[in-house]
Amino acid sequence: RSEIFQIYTQQLLQNSIMSSDIDVGRLIDQTQGLTGAHIEQLVRLAVHSAMKRDIISRRSITILDEDAEKLQVKSIDFHIALKQIRTTM
């Protein structure tokens, strides 16, 4: 699962979108029994959660380049995403 997380979070890390509060080791432990497809979905849902959180905080769906550069996927986003995935299993 570590390698799978590395594949799906690579772009987030390269673009400094993944917050430093995320403990990937803990995420790996929490995703015991999930497939690679589940982990891919988890990362996508976490990004979606971060975007939703950002839109709500700015009270605007218009995303300027400077706003997009500030987007951070945080631990809470992965927590929300993991809950969503577990409810579909």
Tab-separated table of N, CA and C in Angstrom:
chain	number	residue	atom	x	y	z
A	1	ARG	N	0.822	-1.195	0.000
A	1	ARG	CA	0.000	0.000	0.000
A	1	ARG	C	0.858	1.247	0.000
A	2	SER	N	2.014	1.171	0.561
A	2	SER	CA	2.918	2.319	0.575
A	2	SER	C	3.244	2.777	-0.843
A	3	GLU	N	3.557	1.820	-1.712
A	3	GLU	CA	3.877	2.162	-3.103
A	3	GLU	C	2.651	2.710	-3.825
A	4	ILE	N	1.494	2.176	-3.514
A	4	ILE	CA	0.264	2.653	-4.136
A	4	ILE	C	-0.005	4.103	-3.711
A	5	PHE	N	0.163	4.394	-2.430
A	5	PHE	CA	-0.001	5.772	-1.956
A	5	PHE	C	1.003	6.695	-2.643
A	6	GLN	N	2.220	6.226	-2.796
A	6	GLN	CA	3.246	7.035	-3.443
A	6	GLN	C	2.832	7.387	-4.876
A	7	ILE	N	2.294	6.419	-5.592
A	7	ILE	CA	1.860	6.653	-6.978
A	7	ILE	C	0.765	7.717	-7.020
A	8	TYR	N	-0.246	7.581	-6.164
A	8	TYR	CA	-1.412	8.461	-6.239
A	8	TYR	C	-1.229	9.811	-5.543
A	9	THR	N	-0.214	9.934	-4.705
A	9	THR	CA	0.026	11.230	-4.058
A	9	THR	C	1.221	11.967	-4.657
A	10	GLN	N	1.879	11.363	-5.609
A	10	GLN	CA	3.084	11.952	-6.202
A	10	GLN	C	2.837	13.370	-6.710
A	11	GLN	N	1.769	13.563	-7.472
A	11	GLN	CA	1.470	14.893	-8.015
A	11	GLN	C	1.163	15.890	-6.895
A	12	LEU	N	0.477	15.442	-5.867
A	12	LEU	CA	0.163	16.321	-4.744
A	12	LEU	C	1.437	16.787	-4.049
A	13	LEU	N	2.368	15.862	-3.875
A	13	LEU	CA	3.629	16.193	-3.220
A	13	LEU	C	4.482	17.104	-4.092
A	14	GLN	N	4.558	16.805	-5.389
A	14	GLN	CA	5.373	17.607	-6.304
A	14	GLN	C	4.870	19.044	-6.396
A	15	ASN	N	3.563	19.234	-6.285
A	15	ASN	CA	2.979	20.562	-6.399
A	15	ASN	C	2.707	21.208	-5.038
A	16	SER	N	3.240	20.616	-3.983
A	16	SER	CA	3.095	21.126	-2.608
A	16	SER	C	1.635	21.323	-2.209
A	17	ILE	N	0.787	20.406	-2.641
A	17	ILE	CA	-0.634	20.490	-2.316
A	17	ILE	C	-0.953	19.687	-1.059
A	18	MET	N	-0.141	18.705	-0.756
A	18	MET	CA	-0.377	17.849	0.402
A	18	MET	C	0.220	18.504	1.641
A	19	SER	N	-0.620	18.748	2.626
A	19	SER	CA	-0.212	19.410	3.859
A	19	SER	C	0.745	18.544	4.671
A	20	SER	N	1.578	19.199	5.440
A	20	SER	CA	2.542	18.475	6.274
A	20	SER	C	1.877	17.777	7.460
A	21	ASP	N	0.585	18.071	7.710
A	21	ASP	CA	-0.098	17.425	8.840
A	21	ASP	C	-0.565	16.006	8.513
A	22	ILE	N	-0.327	15.557	7.279
A	22	ILE	CA	-0.765	14.229	6.869
A	22	ILE	C	0.303	13.188	7.225
A	23	ASP	N	-0.112	12.196	7.983
A	23	ASP	CA	0.762	11.099	8.369
A	23	ASP	C	0.466	9.922	7.443
A	24	VAL	N	1.268	9.779	6.387
A	24	VAL	CA	1.029	8.736	5.385
A	24	VAL	C	1.114	7.353	6.025
A	25	GLY	N	2.022	7.168	6.961
A	25	GLY	CA	2.130	5.880	7.653
A	25	GLY	C	0.840	5.507	8.356
A	26	ARG	N	0.230	6.482	8.974
A	26	ARG	CA	-1.054	6.247	9.657
A	26	ARG	C	-2.143	5.935	8.633
A	27	LEU	N	-2.135	6.657	7.509
A	27	LEU	CA	-3.108	6.375	6.446
A	27	LEU	C	-2.953	4.949	5.931
A	28	ILE	N	-1.717	4.528	5.782
A	28	ILE	CA	-1.458	3.162	5.321
A	28	ILE	C	-2.050	2.160	6.307
A	29	ASP	N	-1.857	2.405	7.594
A	29	ASP	CA	-2.428	1.525	8.619
A	29	ASP	C	-3.960	1.522	8.570
A	30	GLN	N	-4.551	2.698	8.332
A	30	GLN	CA	-6.005	2.830	8.332
A	30	GLN	C	-6.656	2.233	7.081
A	31	THR	N	-5.853	1.942	6.081
A	31	THR	CA	-6.420	1.433	4.822
A	31	THR	C	-6.161	-0.061	4.637
A	32	GLN	N	-5.919	-0.758	5.735
A	32	GLN	CA	-5.768	-2.222	5.672
A	32	GLN	C	-6.994	-2.814	4.998
A	33	GLY	N	-6.781	-3.684	4.039
A	33	GLY	CA	-7.887	-4.352	3.369
A	33	GLY	C	-8.435	-3.611	2.161
A	34	LEU	N	-7.962	-2.391	1.931
A	34	LEU	CA	-8.420	-1.651	0.758
A	34	LEU	C	-7.555	-1.999	-0.448
A	35	THR	N	-8.165	-1.995	-1.605
A	35	THR	CA	-7.441	-2.284	-2.844
A	35	THR	C	-6.773	-1.014	-3.375
A	36	GLY	N	-5.973	-1.192	-4.411
A	36	GLY	CA	-5.360	-0.047	-5.071
A	36	GLY	C	-6.406	0.909	-5.603
A	37	ALA	N	-7.496	0.364	-6.126
A	37	ALA	CA	-8.589	1.203	-6.633
A	37	ALA	C	-9.225	2.013	-5.504
A	38	HIS	N	-9.355	1.407	-4.336
A	38	HIS	CA	-9.886	2.135	-3.180
A	38	HIS	C	-8.957	3.288	-2.798
A	39	ILE	N	-7.670	3.033	-2.815
A	39	ILE	CA	-6.700	4.063	-2.435
A	39	ILE	C	-6.702	5.196	-3.461
A	40	GLU	N	-6.805	4.842	-4.736
A	40	GLU	CA	-6.920	5.882	-5.768
A	40	GLU	C	-8.157	6.743	-5.497
A	41	GLN	N	-9.270	6.104	-5.205
A	41	GLN	CA	-10.513	6.811	-4.891
A	41	GLN	C	-10.355	7.658	-3.635
A	42	LEU	N	-9.667	7.138	-2.639
A	42	LEU	CA	-9.418	7.869	-1.401
A	42	LEU	C	-8.701	9.184	-1.674
A	43	VAL	N	-7.654	9.132	-2.477
A	43	VAL	CA	-6.887	10.343	-2.791
A	43	VAL	C	-7.758	11.328	-3.573
A	44	ARG	N	-8.516	10.833	-4.541
A	44	ARG	CA	-9.399	11.712	-5.323
A	44	ARG	C	-10.448	12.376	-4.432
A	45	LEU	N	-11.033	11.602	-3.534
A	45	LEU	CA	-12.037	12.156	-2.625
A	45	LEU	C	-11.425	13.164	-1.657
A	46	ALA	N	-10.197	12.927	-1.235
A	46	ALA	CA	-9.517	13.881	-0.349
A	46	ALA	C	-9.288	15.213	-1.064
A	47	VAL	N	-8.886	15.148	-2.324
A	47	VAL	CA	-8.706	16.375	-3.112
A	47	VAL	C	-10.052	17.078	-3.276
A	48	HIS	N	-11.086	16.304	-3.548
A	48	HIS	CA	-12.430	16.876	-3.690
A	48	HIS	C	-12.858	17.560	-2.395
A	49	SER	N	-12.588	16.931	-1.281
A	49	SER	CA	-12.927	17.503	0.020
A	49	SER	C	-12.188	18.817	0.244
A	50	ALA	N	-10.912	18.857	-0.123
A	50	ALA	CA	-10.122	20.077	0.036
A	50	ALA	C	-10.683	21.200	-0.839
A	51	MET	N	-11.066	20.858	-2.055
A	51	MET	CA	-11.638	21.865	-2.953
A	51	MET	C	-12.968	22.381	-2.406
A	52	LYS	N	-13.784	21.477	-1.906
A	52	LYS	CA	-15.070	21.869	-1.334
A	52	LYS	C	-14.865	22.775	-0.119
A	53	ARG	N	-13.944	22.391	0.740
A	53	ARG	CA	-13.642	23.184	1.933
A	53	ARG	C	-13.168	24.584	1.532
A	54	ASP	N	-12.336	24.653	0.501
A	54	ASP	CA	-11.807	25.926	0.022
A	54	ASP	C	-12.914	26.810	-0.552
A	55	ILE	N	-13.792	26.226	-1.358
A	55	ILE	CA	-14.896	26.987	-1.959
A	55	ILE	C	-15.818	27.526	-0.878
A	56	ILE	N	-16.123	26.720	0.111
A	56	ILE	CA	-16.992	27.161	1.204
A	56	ILE	C	-16.340	28.293	1.991
A	57	SER	N	-15.047	28.177	2.261
A	57	SER	CA	-14.375	29.216	3.058
A	57	SER	C	-14.266	30.546	2.299
A	58	ARG	N	-14.120	30.470	0.969
A	58	ARG	CA	-14.030	31.695	0.169
A	58	ARG	C	-15.395	32.210	-0.263
A	59	ARG	N	-16.433	31.391	-0.097
A	59	ARG	CA	-17.796	31.726	-0.497
A	59	ARG	C	-17.889	32.107	-1.974
A	60	SER	N	-17.125	31.365	-2.777
A	60	SER	CA	-17.127	31.603	-4.219
A	60	SER	C	-16.675	30.336	-4.932
A	61	ILE	N	-17.341	30.016	-6.037
A	61	ILE	CA	-16.908	28.853	-6.812
A	61	ILE	C	-15.889	29.235	-7.874
A	62	THR	N	-15.627	30.509	-8.021
A	62	THR	CA	-14.610	30.964	-8.958
A	62	THR	C	-13.239	30.738	-8.332
A	63	ILE	N	-12.406	29.998	-9.041
A	63	ILE	CA	-11.070	29.689	-8.525
A	63	ILE	C	-10.037	30.343	-9.436
A	64	LEU	N	-9.376	31.348	-8.917
A	64	LEU	CA	-8.304	32.012	-9.652
A	64	LEU	C	-7.018	31.205	-9.502
A	65	ASP	N	-6.067	31.425	-10.400
A	65	ASP	CA	-4.793	30.704	-10.335
A	65	ASP	C	-4.131	30.849	-8.976
A	66	GLU	N	-4.176	32.058	-8.425
A	66	GLU	CA	-3.533	32.285	-7.120
A	66	GLU	C	-4.243	31.522	-6.007
A	67	ASP	N	-5.559	31.356	-6.137
A	67	ASP	CA	-6.309	30.562	-5.152
A	67	ASP	C	-5.964	29.083	-5.278
A	68	ALA	N	-5.862	28.610	-6.510
A	68	ALA	CA	-5.543	27.203	-6.749
A	68	ALA	C	-4.171	26.851	-6.185
A	69	GLU	N	-3.240	27.779	-6.261
A	69	GLU	CA	-1.889	27.534	-5.743
A	69	GLU	C	-1.867	27.424	-4.226
A	70	LYS	N	-2.867	27.970	-3.565
A	70	LYS	CA	-2.932	27.938	-2.101
A	70	LYS	C	-3.656	26.696	-1.567
A	71	LEU	N	-4.302	25.943	-2.465
A	71	LEU	CA	-5.074	24.773	-2.034
A	71	LEU	C	-4.177	23.767	-1.311
A	72	GLN	N	-4.650	23.279	-0.185
A	72	GLN	CA	-3.922	22.285	0.603
A	72	GLN	C	-4.851	21.135	0.955
A	73	VAL	N	-4.427	19.927	0.622
A	73	VAL	CA	-5.146	18.732	1.052
A	73	VAL	C	-4.618	18.407	2.447
A	74	LYS	N	-5.521	18.396	3.410
A	74	LYS	CA	-5.130	18.212	4.804
A	74	LYS	C	-5.578	16.850	5.324
A	75	SER	N	-5.132	16.554	6.509
A	75	SER	CA	-5.468	15.291	7.158
A	75	SER	C	-6.980	15.108	7.267
A	76	ILE	N	-7.689	16.166	7.579
A	76	ILE	CA	-9.150	16.093	7.704
A	76	ILE	C	-9.784	15.654	6.390
A	77	ASP	N	-9.201	16.064	5.272
A	77	ASP	CA	-9.737	15.680	3.963
A	77	ASP	C	-9.602	14.179	3.736
A	78	PHE	N	-8.485	13.611	4.148
A	78	PHE	CA	-8.312	12.162	4.032
A	78	PHE	C	-9.247	11.428	4.996
A	79	HIS	N	-9.466	12.005	6.168
A	79	HIS	CA	-10.375	11.399	7.145
A	79	HIS	C	-11.797	11.348	6.572
A	80	ILE	N	-12.241	12.448	5.983
A	80	ILE	CA	-13.572	12.509	5.369
A	80	ILE	C	-13.666	11.503	4.224
A	81	ALA	N	-12.631	11.467	3.397
A	81	ALA	CA	-12.620	10.554	2.245
A	81	ALA	C	-12.661	9.095	2.697
A	82	LEU	N	-11.927	8.764	3.746
A	82	LEU	CA	-11.900	7.394	4.235
A	82	LEU	C	-13.286	6.981	4.764
A	83	LYS	N	-13.959	7.909	5.433
A	83	LYS	CA	-15.313	7.614	5.897
A	83	LYS	C	-16.254	7.356	4.717
A	84	GLN	N	-16.101	8.132	3.647
A	84	GLN	CA	-16.947	7.947	2.468
A	84	GLN	C	-16.692	6.569	1.836
A	85	ILE	N	-15.445	6.183	1.742
A	85	ILE	CA	-15.125	4.899	1.138
A	85	ILE	C	-15.639	3.748	1.993
A	86	ARG	N	-15.484	3.857	3.295
A	86	ARG	CA	-15.932	2.766	4.182
A	86	ARG	C	-17.458	2.596	4.144
A	87	THR	N	-18.193	3.676	3.888
A	87	THR	CA	-19.657	3.552	3.836
A	87	THR	C	-20.119	2.873	2.548
A	88	THR	N	-19.258	2.830	1.538
A	88	THR	CA	-19.630	2.189	0.269
A	88	THR	C	-19.191	0.732	0.211
A	89	MET	N	-18.473	0.281	1.222
A	89	MET	CA	-17.964	-1.105	1.214
A	89	MET	C	-18.975	-2.057	1.826
